[in-house]
Amino acid sequence: MKAVILAAGMCSRIRQVTQGLPKCLLHFGDRTILDYQLESLFDAGISEIAIVVGYAQEHIINHVARWHPEKCRRISFIENPRFAFTNNIYSLWLARDWVEMSDFICLNADVLYHPDIILPAVAARADISVIIDEAWRDETMKVIIRDGQVVAMSKAISREQYSGTYANITTFSRRVCQPLFAEIEALIAEGQVNVFFNVAVERLIARGVLVSYTRTEGLPWAEIDDPSDLWFAQTHIYPRLISELAPGHHLAESEMFSAPPVA
């Protein structure tokens, strides 16, 4: 299985904190979000990783070269030159040739998560499987589940309708690669370059493709879009992450959060 990390975004809502760096280089303790993601993916048995870069891409490339030199031959970079006015649907489309006809897991680069969250997802045998949290979270994409399948994915789903919160991590089987990228290409041809790739997934659902799911099972995770998300990750997610990964470890104040150094 391969992995695609979507890291091209401009992080406009949190740029005052990132100081011009991509969100994936936000530090939690002595590691960045990207470090946690790369380590968890390789530990889960992922063979190759592509990082789609755009905004401030040189910092991501330099960071990987500096801190993951032994894994560089298994990490590829794909440039999204239109990052300023496209969304993750376009970044994923740019990875189509690299993915080829492989099983792959796709995740946004701004998700900090417990590594065990992705293990059931990597083991899933469905054509498409998303990771969901049963808890409601504001400003995050929700899903509706009926008869054991995801039938809708949208930020517009109300609290009365929702079945779970999408953790921004999805697995795709090789069987669905061709129809997935065909739907994405059709959306791009329609000019819909500034939507989430979930729109393509919803079109596949409408065509009869079954979308399964795995659960976070209460393990900590956070998507970091703005300062309030960062505060939530600092105060609720990272302390649990460290505690559960290293029992007996006590956080020093300096470990809670620091801005990443410029590579």
XYZ file of N, CA, C and O in Angstrom, residues 24-36 39 63 66-68 112 238 241-242 245-246 249 251-261:
144
model
N 1.955 21.491 8.397
C 2.483 20.181 8.768
C 3.804 20.285 9.513
O 4.261 19.304 10.108
N 4.426 21.473 9.518
C 5.680 21.663 10.244
C 5.476 22.322 11.604
O 6.445 22.714 12.262
N 4.220 22.421 12.046
C 3.962 22.826 13.426
C 4.531 21.767 14.361
O 4.342 20.571 14.155
N 5.244 22.218 15.391
C 5.848 21.302 16.349
C 4.908 20.995 17.505
O 4.238 21.884 18.038
N 4.906 19.740 17.899
C 4.302 19.291 19.149
C 5.407 18.528 19.864
O 5.765 17.429 19.469
N 5.974 19.170 20.912
C 7.168 18.608 21.502
C 8.319 18.738 20.527
O 8.503 19.773 19.887
N 9.080 17.671 20.370
C 10.264 17.723 19.517
C 10.001 17.210 18.108
O 10.935 17.027 17.329
N 8.725 16.998 17.766
C 8.399 16.501 16.431
C 7.296 17.347 15.801
O 6.488 17.944 16.498
N 7.281 17.342 14.485
C 6.236 18.054 13.759
C 5.083 17.109 13.449
O 5.206 15.881 13.569
N 3.959 17.688 13.011
C 2.832 16.859 12.571
C 3.294 15.903 11.475
O 2.957 14.720 11.476
N 4.089 16.417 10.532
C 4.576 15.573 9.438
C 5.421 14.420 9.953
O 5.307 13.290 9.449
N 6.250 14.653 10.954
C 7.057 13.576 11.528
C 6.159 12.469 12.082
O 6.397 11.278 11.845
N 5.145 12.874 12.847
C 4.228 11.880 13.399
C 3.562 11.078 12.275
O 3.410 9.854 12.374
N 6.158 8.642 10.456
C 6.502 7.513 11.311
C 5.354 6.526 11.430
O 5.549 5.304 11.355
N 12.988 19.722 5.387
C 12.735 19.053 6.669
C 12.854 17.537 6.514
O 13.482 16.862 7.346
N 16.432 16.498 6.104
C 17.229 16.645 7.324
C 16.887 15.615 8.385
O 17.781 15.040 9.024
N 15.590 15.362 8.584
C 15.168 14.541 9.714
C 14.789 13.111 9.344
O 14.620 12.274 10.234
N 14.651 12.809 8.055
C 14.300 11.443 7.636
C 15.194 10.980 6.488
O 14.700 10.442 5.493
N -3.091 15.626 13.268
C -2.281 15.001 14.313
C -3.110 13.865 14.896
O -4.246 14.082 15.316
N -2.495 16.457 22.155
C -1.083 16.135 22.337
C -0.780 15.548 23.721
O -0.044 14.545 23.818
N -1.807 12.032 23.554
C -0.963 11.295 22.612
C 0.339 10.879 23.290
O 0.742 9.708 23.227
N 0.988 11.815 23.948
C 2.242 11.511 24.624
C 2.023 10.527 25.760
O 2.793 9.581 25.958
N 1.339 7.005 24.250
C 2.465 6.417 23.535
C 3.646 6.149 24.454
O 4.462 5.271 24.180
N 3.754 6.917 25.534
C 4.862 6.747 26.473
C 4.314 6.807 27.892
O 4.387 7.846 28.554
N 5.130 9.207 31.140
C 5.786 10.456 30.753
C 4.937 11.637 31.213
O 3.726 11.643 31.044
N 4.404 15.760 30.890
C 4.723 16.876 30.003
C 5.316 18.057 30.754
O 4.746 18.509 31.750
N 6.439 18.534 30.271
C 6.959 19.815 30.726
C 6.257 20.909 29.941
O 5.778 20.672 28.828
N 6.197 22.106 30.502
C 5.518 23.202 29.815
C 6.118 23.436 28.434
O 5.413 23.716 27.463
N 7.431 23.278 28.315
C 8.111 23.519 27.046
C 7.734 22.514 25.970
O 7.965 22.724 24.785
N 7.168 21.380 26.382
C 6.802 20.349 25.413
C 5.431 20.569 24.804
O 5.088 19.923 23.817
N 4.655 21.449 25.377
C 3.279 21.603 24.909
C 3.213 22.070 23.472
O 2.453 21.553 22.680
N 4.011 23.055 23.130
C 3.996 23.522 21.744
C 5.136 24.476 21.520
O 5.461 25.280 22.376
N 5.746 24.391 20.380
C 6.720 25.394 19.980
C 6.633 25.562 18.485
O 6.318 24.623 17.766
N 6.893 26.778 17.994
C 6.898 27.006 16.558
C 8.097 26.296 15.963
O 9.161 26.246 16.572
N 7.970 25.722 14.770
C 9.069 24.984 14.169
C 10.187 25.900 13.732
O 9.950 27.004 13.280
N 11.436 25.431 13.893
C 12.543 26.235 13.398
C 12.574 26.227 11.893
O 12.100 25.297 11.260
